[in-house]
Coordinates of C-alpha atoms in Angstrom, one line a residue:
M1 CA 95.3 72.1 109.0
R2 CA 94.5 72.9 112.7
V3 CA 92.9 76.0 114.0
A4 CA 96.1 77.6 115.3
E5 CA 97.9 76.8 112.1
L6 CA 95.2 78.3 109.9
V7 CA 95.1 81.5 111.9
L8 CA 98.9 81.9 111.5
E9 CA 98.8 81.1 107.8
A10 CA 96.2 83.7 107.1
L11 CA 98.1 86.3 109.1
Y12 CA 101.3 85.4 107.1
Q13 CA 99.5 85.9 103.8
H14 CA 98.5 89.4 105.0
G15 CA 102.1 90.3 105.8
V16 CA 102.5 89.4 109.5
R17 CA 106.0 88.2 110.2
Q18 CA 106.1 88.6 114.0
V19 CA 103.7 87.7 116.8
F20 CA 104.4 89.5 120.1
G21 CA 103.4 87.9 123.4
I22 CA 104.1 85.7 126.3
P23 CA 103.4 81.9 126.2
G24 CA 100.7 80.3 128.3
D25 CA 98.8 77.0 128.4
A26 CA 95.8 78.5 126.7
I27 CA 97.9 79.5 123.6
N28 CA 100.4 76.6 123.5
D29 CA 99.0 75.4 120.2
F30 CA 99.7 78.8 118.7
T31 CA 103.2 79.1 120.1
Y32 CA 104.0 75.6 119.0
A33 CA 102.7 76.3 115.5
L34 CA 105.0 79.3 115.4
H35 CA 107.9 77.2 116.6
N36 CA 107.4 75.0 113.6
R37 CA 107.4 77.8 111.1
S38 CA 110.6 79.3 109.6
D39 CA 108.9 82.3 108.1
M40 CA 107.2 83.7 111.2
D41 CA 108.6 84.4 114.6
F42 CA 107.1 84.4 118.1
V43 CA 108.7 87.4 119.9
L44 CA 108.8 86.7 123.6
V45 CA 108.4 90.0 125.4
R46 CA 108.5 90.5 129.2
H47 CA 105.1 92.1 129.4
E48 CA 102.1 91.6 127.0
E49 CA 101.6 95.4 127.1
A50 CA 105.0 95.9 125.5
G51 CA 104.0 93.3 122.9
A52 CA 100.8 95.2 122.1
F53 CA 102.7 98.4 121.8
A54 CA 105.2 96.8 119.4
A55 CA 102.4 95.5 117.2
S56 CA 100.7 98.9 117.3
A57 CA 103.9 100.6 116.2
Q58 CA 104.3 98.3 113.3
A59 CA 100.8 98.9 112.1
K60 CA 101.1 102.7 112.5
L61 CA 104.3 102.7 110.5
T62 CA 103.1 100.5 107.7
G63 CA 99.3 100.7 107.7
E64 CA 99.5 96.9 107.4
L65 CA 98.3 94.1 109.7
S66 CA 100.3 93.2 112.8
C67 CA 99.7 90.8 115.6
C68 CA 100.0 90.3 119.4
M69 CA 98.9 87.5 121.6
G70 CA 98.0 86.8 125.2
T71 CA 97.0 83.7 127.2
A72 CA 93.8 83.3 129.2
G73 CA 93.2 85.7 132.1
G74 CA 95.9 88.2 132.9
G75 CA 97.8 87.7 129.7
S76 CA 94.9 88.9 127.7
I77 CA 94.1 91.8 130.0
H78 CA 97.7 93.0 129.7
L79 CA 97.2 93.7 126.0
L80 CA 94.5 96.3 126.5
N81 CA 96.6 99.5 126.9
G82 CA 98.6 98.8 123.7
L83 CA 95.4 97.9 121.8
Y84 CA 93.7 101.1 122.9
D85 CA 96.7 102.9 121.6
A86 CA 96.2 101.1 118.2
K87 CA 92.4 101.8 118.3
M88 CA 92.8 105.6 118.9
D89 CA 95.5 106.0 116.3
K90 CA 93.7 103.8 113.8
A91 CA 96.2 101.0 113.5
P92 CA 95.2 97.5 112.2
V93 CA 96.2 94.9 114.8
I94 CA 95.0 91.4 115.3
A95 CA 94.9 90.3 118.9
I96 CA 94.7 86.6 119.6
T97 CA 93.8 85.5 123.1
G98 CA 93.5 82.1 124.7
Q99 CA 90.4 81.0 126.6
V100 CA 89.4 78.2 128.9
A101 CA 87.9 75.1 127.3
T102 CA 84.4 75.5 126.0
D103 CA 83.0 73.2 128.6
F104 CA 84.0 75.6 131.3
I105 CA 83.1 79.0 129.7
G106 CA 80.5 80.7 131.9
T107 CA 81.4 78.7 135.1
G108 CA 83.9 81.0 136.7
Y109 CA 86.7 78.6 135.9
H110 CA 90.3 79.4 136.8
Q111 CA 91.6 82.3 134.6
E112 CA 88.3 82.6 132.8
V113 CA 87.6 86.1 131.7
D114 CA 84.9 87.1 129.2
T115 CA 87.4 88.4 126.7
E116 CA 84.9 88.8 123.9
R117 CA 83.0 91.2 126.1
L118 CA 86.1 92.8 127.6
F119 CA 87.6 93.5 124.1
S120 CA 84.3 94.7 122.7
D121 CA 85.1 98.4 123.2
V122 CA 88.7 98.4 122.1
A123 CA 88.2 96.1 119.1
V124 CA 86.4 96.8 115.9
Y125 CA 85.6 93.1 115.8
S126 CA 85.6 90.6 118.8
K127 CA 84.5 87.0 118.6
T128 CA 85.1 83.7 120.2
V129 CA 85.7 80.6 118.1
M130 CA 83.4 78.0 119.7
D131 CA 83.8 75.4 116.9
P132 CA 86.6 74.8 114.3
G133 CA 84.0 75.2 111.5
Q134 CA 83.5 78.8 112.5
L135 CA 87.1 79.7 112.1
P136 CA 87.4 80.6 108.4
G137 CA 84.5 83.0 108.6
I138 CA 85.5 84.6 111.9
L139 CA 89.2 84.9 110.8
L140 CA 88.5 86.6 107.5
E141 CA 85.9 88.9 109.1
A142 CA 88.5 89.9 111.8
I143 CA 91.2 90.7 109.2
K144 CA 88.7 92.6 107.0
A145 CA 87.5 94.6 110.0
A146 CA 91.0 95.5 111.2
L147 CA 92.1 96.7 107.7
S148 CA 88.9 98.4 106.6
E149 CA 88.0 100.1 109.9
R150 CA 91.7 100.7 110.9
G151 CA 91.7 99.3 114.4
P152 CA 92.3 96.2 116.5
A153 CA 90.3 93.0 115.8
H154 CA 90.2 90.3 118.5
I155 CA 89.8 86.5 118.2
S156 CA 89.4 84.5 121.3
V157 CA 90.2 80.8 120.9
P158 CA 89.4 78.3 123.7
T159 CA 92.2 75.9 124.6
N160 CA 90.3 72.8 123.4
I161 CA 89.6 74.4 120.0
A162 CA 93.1 75.7 119.0
G163 CA 94.5 72.2 118.3
R164 CA 91.5 70.8 116.4
K165 CA 91.4 70.3 112.7
V166 CA 89.4 72.8 110.6
P167 CA 86.8 70.9 108.5
F168 CA 86.9 73.4 105.6
I169 CA 89.8 75.5 104.5
P170 CA 89.1 78.3 102.0
G171 CA 91.1 78.1 98.8
N172 CA 92.3 81.7 99.3
L173 CA 93.0 83.1 102.7
Q174 CA 94.1 86.5 101.5
L175 CA 91.6 89.2 101.1
A176 CA 91.9 91.2 97.8
K177 CA 93.0 94.7 98.4
A178 CA 90.3 97.1 97.3
Q179 CA 91.8 100.0 95.4
S180 CA 89.5 102.9 96.0
Q181 CA 89.7 106.7 96.0
I182 CA 86.9 108.8 97.3
T183 CA 86.3 112.2 95.6
P184 CA 83.7 114.7 96.7
A185 CA 80.8 115.7 94.4
D186 CA 81.5 118.4 91.8
T187 CA 79.1 120.9 93.5
A188 CA 80.9 120.6 96.8
L189 CA 84.3 121.1 95.1
R190 CA 83.0 124.2 93.4
Q191 CA 81.7 125.5 96.7
A192 CA 85.1 125.0 98.3
A193 CA 86.9 126.7 95.4
D194 CA 84.6 129.7 95.6
L195 CA 85.1 130.0 99.3
I196 CA 88.9 129.8 98.9
G197 CA 88.8 132.3 96.0
K198 CA 87.1 134.9 98.2
S199 CA 89.6 134.4 101.1
V200 CA 92.5 136.7 101.7
K201 CA 94.3 134.9 104.6
P202 CA 93.9 131.1 103.9
V203 CA 95.6 128.6 106.3
I204 CA 96.0 124.9 105.9
L205 CA 95.8 122.6 109.0
A206 CA 97.4 119.3 107.9
G207 CA 97.0 116.0 109.8
I208 CA 98.1 112.4 109.5
G209 CA 95.4 111.8 106.9
G210 CA 97.4 113.9 104.4
A211 CA 100.5 111.7 104.5
E212 CA 99.9 110.2 101.1
A213 CA 99.1 113.6 99.6
K214 CA 102.2 115.6 100.5
A215 CA 102.9 116.8 97.0
D216 CA 99.3 117.9 96.5
I217 CA 99.2 119.7 99.9
L218 CA 102.4 121.6 99.1
E219 CA 101.1 122.5 95.7
L220 CA 97.9 123.9 97.3
A221 CA 100.0 125.9 99.8
R222 CA 102.2 127.4 97.1
K223 CA 99.2 128.3 95.0
L224 CA 97.3 130.0 97.8
K225 CA 100.5 131.4 99.5
A226 CA 99.0 129.7 102.6
P227 CA 101.0 128.7 105.7
I228 CA 100.7 125.1 106.7
V229 CA 100.1 124.4 110.4
R230 CA 100.7 120.7 111.2
T231 CA 99.3 118.5 113.9
L232 CA 101.8 116.5 115.9
R233 CA 101.1 113.2 114.0
A234 CA 101.7 115.0 110.7
K235 CA 105.3 115.6 111.9
D236 CA 105.8 112.1 110.5
W237 CA 105.5 113.5 107.0
I238 CA 106.0 117.3 107.1
D239 CA 108.2 119.3 109.3
E240 CA 109.5 122.8 109.6
H241 CA 112.4 122.3 107.1
H242 CA 109.6 122.8 104.5
I243 CA 109.3 126.5 104.1
E244 CA 105.5 126.3 103.9
C245 CA 105.2 124.6 107.3
V246 CA 105.2 126.9 110.3
G247 CA 105.0 124.2 113.0
G248 CA 102.3 123.1 115.4
L249 CA 100.0 124.5 118.0
G250 CA 100.2 125.3 121.7
L251 CA 102.7 123.4 123.8
L252 CA 103.3 121.2 120.8
G253 CA 104.2 124.1 118.6
G254 CA 105.0 127.7 118.6
R255 CA 103.6 131.2 118.1
A256 CA 103.5 131.1 114.4
G257 CA 101.0 128.2 114.3
S258 CA 98.7 129.9 116.8
K259 CA 99.0 133.3 115.0
A260 CA 98.1 131.7 111.7
M261 CA 95.0 130.0 113.1
D262 CA 93.9 133.2 114.9
G263 CA 94.5 135.4 111.9
C264 CA 93.1 133.3 109.0
D265 CA 89.8 134.0 107.2
C266 CA 89.6 130.5 105.7
L267 CA 90.8 127.4 107.4
I268 CA 91.4 124.3 105.2
M269 CA 91.5 121.1 107.3
L270 CA 93.2 118.2 105.5
G271 CA 93.0 114.7 107.1
T272 CA 92.7 115.8 110.7
D273 CA 90.1 116.0 113.4
Y274 CA 92.4 118.1 115.7
P275 CA 90.8 117.8 119.1
Y276 CA 91.8 121.0 120.9
V277 CA 88.9 123.2 120.0
D278 CA 90.3 126.4 121.7
F279 CA 92.8 126.7 118.8
Y280 CA 90.2 126.9 116.0
P281 CA 89.5 130.3 114.6
K282 CA 86.3 131.9 115.9
S283 CA 85.1 133.7 112.7
A284 CA 86.9 132.1 109.7
K285 CA 85.2 130.0 107.1
T286 CA 86.2 126.4 107.3
I287 CA 86.6 123.6 104.8
Q288 CA 87.3 120.1 105.9
V289 CA 88.5 117.1 103.8
D290 CA 88.4 113.6 105.3
R291 CA 87.7 110.1 103.9
D292 CA 85.9 109.2 107.1
I293 CA 82.6 111.0 107.0
R294 CA 82.2 110.7 110.7
Q295 CA 85.1 113.2 111.2
L296 CA 83.5 116.0 109.2
G297 CA 82.3 118.7 111.6
K298 CA 83.3 116.7 114.7
R299 CA 85.4 119.5 116.3
T300 CA 84.2 122.8 114.8
T301 CA 81.5 124.1 112.5
I302 CA 82.3 123.3 108.8
D303 CA 81.1 125.6 106.0
V304 CA 82.1 123.1 103.2
P305 CA 82.5 119.5 104.2
L306 CA 84.4 117.4 101.6
H307 CA 84.0 113.7 101.9
G308 CA 87.0 112.2 100.2
D309 CA 90.7 111.2 100.2
V310 CA 92.9 114.2 100.6
G311 CA 95.0 113.4 97.5
S312 CA 92.1 112.7 95.1
T313 CA 90.2 115.7 96.5
L314 CA 93.0 118.1 96.0
K315 CA 93.7 116.8 92.5
A316 CA 90.2 117.7 91.7
L317 CA 90.1 121.0 93.7
V318 CA 93.4 122.7 92.9
P319 CA 92.6 123.2 89.2
L320 CA 89.5 125.1 90.2
I321 CA 91.5 127.6 92.2
A322 CA 93.3 130.6 90.8
D323 CA 96.8 131.5 92.1
K324 CA 96.8 134.0 94.8
T325 CA 99.3 136.9 94.9
A326 CA 101.4 137.2 98.0
D327 CA 100.3 139.6 100.7
G328 CA 101.7 140.4 104.1
F329 CA 99.9 137.6 106.0
Q330 CA 102.0 134.6 105.0
Q331 CA 105.2 136.7 105.2
S332 CA 104.2 137.9 108.7
I333 CA 103.6 134.3 109.9
R334 CA 106.9 133.2 108.3
E335 CA 108.7 136.0 110.1
I336 CA 107.2 135.0 113.5
H337 CA 108.2 131.4 112.9
E338 CA 111.8 132.3 111.9
K339 CA 112.2 134.7 114.8
E340 CA 111.0 132.0 117.2
R341 CA 113.2 129.4 115.7
K342 CA 116.2 131.7 116.2
S343 CA 115.2 132.3 119.8
W344 CA 115.1 128.6 120.3
A345 CA 118.5 128.1 118.7
K346 CA 120.5 129.2 121.8
D347 CA 118.9 126.5 123.9
E348 CA 119.2 123.9 121.2
T349 CA 123.0 124.3 121.2
S350 CA 123.5 125.2 124.9
S351 CA 126.4 123.6 126.8
D352 CA 124.8 124.3 130.1
T353 CA 124.7 121.5 132.7
P354 CA 122.4 119.9 133.5
L355 CA 121.6 119.7 129.8
K356 CA 118.5 121.4 128.5
P357 CA 115.9 119.1 126.9
Q358 CA 115.9 121.4 123.9
T359 CA 119.6 120.7 123.4
V360 CA 119.0 116.9 123.6
L361 CA 116.2 116.7 121.1
A362 CA 117.9 119.1 118.6
T363 CA 121.1 117.2 118.8
V364 CA 119.4 113.8 118.3
G365 CA 117.7 115.3 115.2
R366 CA 120.9 116.7 113.9
L367 CA 123.0 113.5 114.3
A368 CA 120.4 110.8 113.6
P369 CA 120.8 109.0 110.3
E370 CA 118.7 110.3 107.4
D371 CA 116.5 107.1 107.4
A372 CA 116.0 107.0 111.2
V373 CA 112.6 106.0 112.7
F374 CA 111.8 108.0 115.8
L375 CA 109.3 106.7 118.4
C376 CA 108.3 109.3 121.0
D377 CA 106.9 108.7 124.5
T378 CA 104.3 110.7 126.3
G379 CA 105.3 113.5 128.7
T380 CA 107.5 116.6 128.5
V381 CA 109.6 114.6 125.9
T382 CA 106.6 114.9 123.6
A383 CA 106.6 118.7 123.7
W384 CA 110.3 119.0 123.4
S385 CA 110.3 116.6 120.5
A386 CA 107.4 118.5 118.8
R387 CA 109.3 121.7 119.0
H388 CA 113.0 120.8 118.7
L389 CA 113.4 117.5 116.9
T390 CA 113.8 117.9 113.2
V391 CA 112.3 115.1 111.2
G392 CA 113.7 114.8 107.6
D393 CA 111.9 113.6 104.5
G394 CA 113.4 110.2 104.8
Q395 CA 112.7 109.8 108.5
R396 CA 109.6 108.6 110.4
F397 CA 108.0 109.9 113.6
V398 CA 105.3 108.1 115.6
L399 CA 104.0 108.2 119.1
S400 CA 100.9 107.4 121.2
A401 CA 99.1 110.4 119.8
C402 CA 95.4 110.1 120.7
L403 CA 95.6 107.8 123.8
G404 CA 98.7 109.6 125.0
T405 CA 99.9 106.7 127.1
M406 CA 103.3 106.4 128.7
A407 CA 105.8 103.6 127.9
F408 CA 105.1 103.5 124.2
A409 CA 108.5 104.5 122.9
M410 CA 110.9 101.7 123.7
S411 CA 108.2 99.0 123.3
G412 CA 107.2 100.4 120.0
A413 CA 110.9 100.5 119.0
L414 CA 111.0 96.7 119.3
G415 CA 108.3 96.4 116.7
A416 CA 109.8 99.1 114.4
Q417 CA 113.2 97.5 114.4
L418 CA 111.8 94.1 113.6
R419 CA 109.8 95.6 110.8
F420 CA 112.6 97.7 109.4
P421 CA 115.8 95.8 110.3
D422 CA 118.0 97.9 108.1
R423 CA 116.9 101.3 109.5
P424 CA 118.1 103.0 112.7
V425 CA 115.4 103.1 115.3
V426 CA 115.4 105.7 118.1
A427 CA 113.2 105.7 121.1
L428 CA 112.8 109.0 122.9
A429 CA 111.5 108.7 126.5
G430 CA 111.5 110.4 129.8
D431 CA 112.6 108.5 132.9
G432 CA 109.0 107.9 134.0
G433 CA 107.9 106.4 130.7
F434 CA 111.0 104.3 130.2
A435 CA 110.9 102.9 133.7
M436 CA 107.3 101.6 133.2
L437 CA 108.3 98.9 130.8
M438 CA 112.1 99.0 130.8
A439 CA 112.4 95.3 131.5
D440 CA 111.7 94.8 127.8
F441 CA 115.1 96.3 126.9
V442 CA 116.3 92.8 127.5
T443 CA 114.0 91.8 124.6
A444 CA 116.0 94.1 122.3
V445 CA 119.2 92.4 123.5
R446 CA 117.8 88.9 123.1
Y447 CA 116.7 89.5 119.5
N448 CA 119.8 91.6 118.6
L449 CA 117.7 94.7 117.9
P450 CA 120.1 97.7 117.7
I451 CA 117.6 100.2 119.0
T452 CA 118.8 103.5 120.6
V453 CA 116.9 104.5 123.6
V454 CA 117.5 108.1 124.7
V455 CA 116.2 108.6 128.3
L456 CA 115.8 112.2 129.4
E457 CA 116.1 111.9 133.2
N458 CA 114.7 114.8 135.2
K459 CA 113.8 112.6 138.2
K460 CA 110.1 113.6 138.1
L461 CA 106.9 113.3 136.1
G462 CA 107.5 116.6 134.5
F463 CA 104.3 117.0 132.4
I464 CA 102.2 116.2 135.5
A465 CA 104.1 118.9 137.4
L466 CA 103.3 121.3 134.5
E467 CA 99.6 120.4 134.7
Q468 CA 99.6 120.8 138.5
E469 CA 101.1 124.2 138.3
G470 CA 98.7 125.1 135.5
K471 CA 95.9 124.7 138.1
G472 CA 97.7 126.8 140.7
L473 CA 98.8 123.7 142.7
P474 CA 102.4 123.1 143.9
E475 CA 104.3 120.2 142.5
H476 CA 103.4 117.0 144.5
S477 CA 103.5 113.3 144.2
I478 CA 105.7 113.5 141.0
D479 CA 109.3 112.9 142.3
L480 CA 111.0 109.7 141.0
V481 CA 113.6 107.5 142.5
N482 CA 115.4 105.9 139.6
P483 CA 117.7 103.0 139.2
D484 CA 121.0 103.4 137.4
F485 CA 119.7 103.2 133.8
V486 CA 123.3 102.8 132.4
A487 CA 124.0 99.9 134.8
F488 CA 120.6 98.4 134.0
A489 CA 121.3 98.4 130.2
K490 CA 124.7 96.7 130.8
A491 CA 123.1 94.2 133.1
C492 CA 120.7 93.3 130.3
G493 CA 123.6 92.6 128.0
G494 CA 123.3 95.9 126.1
V495 CA 125.2 99.1 126.0
G496 CA 124.7 101.8 128.6
L497 CA 126.0 105.3 128.0
R498 CA 125.8 108.4 130.2
A499 CA 125.7 111.9 128.8
D500 CA 126.2 114.7 131.3
S501 CA 127.6 117.4 128.9
Y502 CA 127.0 118.6 125.4
D503 CA 130.2 117.0 124.1
G504 CA 129.3 113.8 126.0
L505 CA 125.8 113.8 124.4
Q506 CA 127.2 114.1 120.9
S507 CA 129.8 111.4 121.6
A508 CA 127.2 109.0 123.0
L509 CA 124.8 109.5 120.1
K510 CA 127.5 108.9 117.5
E511 CA 128.5 105.7 119.3
A512 CA 124.9 104.5 119.5
F513 CA 124.2 105.2 115.9
S514 CA 127.3 103.3 114.7
N515 CA 127.7 100.3 117.2
N516 CA 124.8 98.2 115.8
L517 CA 123.9 97.2 119.4
P518 CA 120.9 97.8 121.7
T519 CA 121.9 101.0 123.5
V520 CA 120.5 103.2 126.3
I521 CA 121.8 106.7 126.6
N522 CA 121.0 108.2 130.0
V523 CA 120.9 112.0 129.7
A524 CA 120.5 114.1 132.9
V525 CA 118.4 117.1 131.9
D526 CA 117.4 120.2 133.7
P527 CA 114.3 119.4 135.9
E528 CA 113.4 123.1 135.9
A529 CA 113.2 123.5 132.1
L530 CA 109.9 125.1 131.3
I531 CA 107.7 124.4 128.4
V532 CA 106.4 127.9 127.8
P533 CA 103.1 128.3 125.9
P534 CA 103.3 130.4 122.8
E535 CA 100.9 132.9 124.3
I536 CA 100.5 133.3 128.1
N537 CA 97.2 134.7 129.3
M538 CA 96.4 136.3 132.6
N539 CA 94.8 133.1 134.0
Q540 CA 97.8 131.0 133.2
A541 CA 100.2 133.6 134.7
Y542 CA 98.1 133.8 137.8
H543 CA 97.9 130.0 138.4
F544 CA 101.6 129.6 137.7
G545 CA 102.5 132.4 140.1
L546 CA 100.2 130.9 142.7
A547 CA 101.8 127.4 142.3
K548 CA 105.3 128.9 142.7
T549 CA 104.2 130.8 145.8
R550 CA 102.8 127.6 147.3
E551 CA 105.9 125.7 146.5
S552 CA 108.0 128.4 148.2
V553 CA 105.8 128.3 151.3
E554 CA 106.0 124.5 151.4
T555 CA 109.8 124.7 151.1
I556 CA 110.0 127.1 154.1
E557 CA 107.6 125.0 156.1
N558 CA 109.6 121.8 155.5
A559 CA 112.8 123.6 156.4
L560 CA 111.3 124.8 159.6
K561 CA 110.0 121.4 160.5
E562 CA 113.4 119.9 159.9
H563 CA 115.1 122.5 162.0
M564 CA 112.6 122.1 164.9
G565 CA 113.0 118.3 164.7
K566 CA 116.8 118.7 165.0
K567 CA 116.3 121.1 167.9
D568 CA 114.0 118.8 169.8
A569 CA 116.4 115.9 169.3
S570 CA 119.3 118.0 170.8
D571 CA 117.3 119.1 173.8

């Protein structure tokens, strides 16, 4: 068996069925080996970045290994953004890169890039195979690192190595899955139970690390009569249709989440290292549960750190806790949440044109099939989705959470649809994020992937505008000149639909969810729609007012300049 063949066989035995990338002379042995397999596919994307996003999305959705590939030089470099997305969201991806022949490494040869060094920050493991005899050890170490450390692992293979025979092939290429559950020490559990027992207003902050312990978390919330505030990544497994959940925080949530955090006397963090420190309570006692000991106390002071899996920890902790009687705190938070949801309902069903983003996301959530997989891009679409897209128990929701990079949604949808061919896959993107890698819509057409891409077109980089105004600056450098996305989708061989009204939106979504074809729905949305923070302080109000004043002055100045220019031309 040759080097390239052995790599692919090991990946296959670990569940990899697609390899995303673009061919090149430095990886020809790999693409040819894939060409000769009937049980694995090389998915030819139009940009390696899209391939890395597709692999990252697969790994996020399954927790299992995925793979992307790039040739020497630029092809390898193009993988980096998608791999950083995988790194920061803890997704196990194997990146294979080609390299110049070993004789030329270190000579500045054409397309030579020190990829082992280049990938050393993004990858949990990065090595170059300099001899075929090294391959079995490097290969299994890379797979082990990706799965155990939950991140990208990188293998660089010089072009004169990939086609050579491996002198020794292990009898078993598949690593045994270690079945382990970490439970904190009894003393720590008793300390946590004692702290919770003394609390009057406990609140649960649930993150993606609690996904496998949903029933345990809900049991804890019911026993403590505690509101659950979720991080955005946790929207994948718990959303506001659960009565215990009162939504998220800040621009990605509502008033109820912020009020719960502000008012609690005991915060129980479950599987999260929520980064925005301003939202943590200032005087509450805090308990944090995480299987990664490095996350304990990373963001705020922890009174009782519990090193363990959320599920096994709660199974040991909950029996130590007495049921609490309901008081006014949980009910008051619930009332705030319900009142806010009712205030949002008007915008979520508005027939105003241009359409409100709130209307678009709420309608997508209402009409999407019950097993839909949502992939959300970065920008204002993130905030609108966080607040107004309902994710049901049988649905999934992933995004570029920690890196927060644009262009993830549609590229990730390619990977999701290949991984789950029988499930509807919906990409939610702004016009800025979609346009970055929109060429890969043709990849969906080529491989008959019936993804639905909902493009919210406001003709500007809306979240950047929000950040500019938050600093008191007028909007600048954010206006977009877009192609006709509907015509583009049709030119690719897919379906392009335009939605300019509420009825048109519903009609387009129903068609997209039933036609079994790659579809782009271009929705013109109100460019002036504001994402209002749950609580507005004086500093925010001042800077927003300052920005609007500056924008008004600039508008007047530009009008005067235009008028004077016309006057001079007529004189």
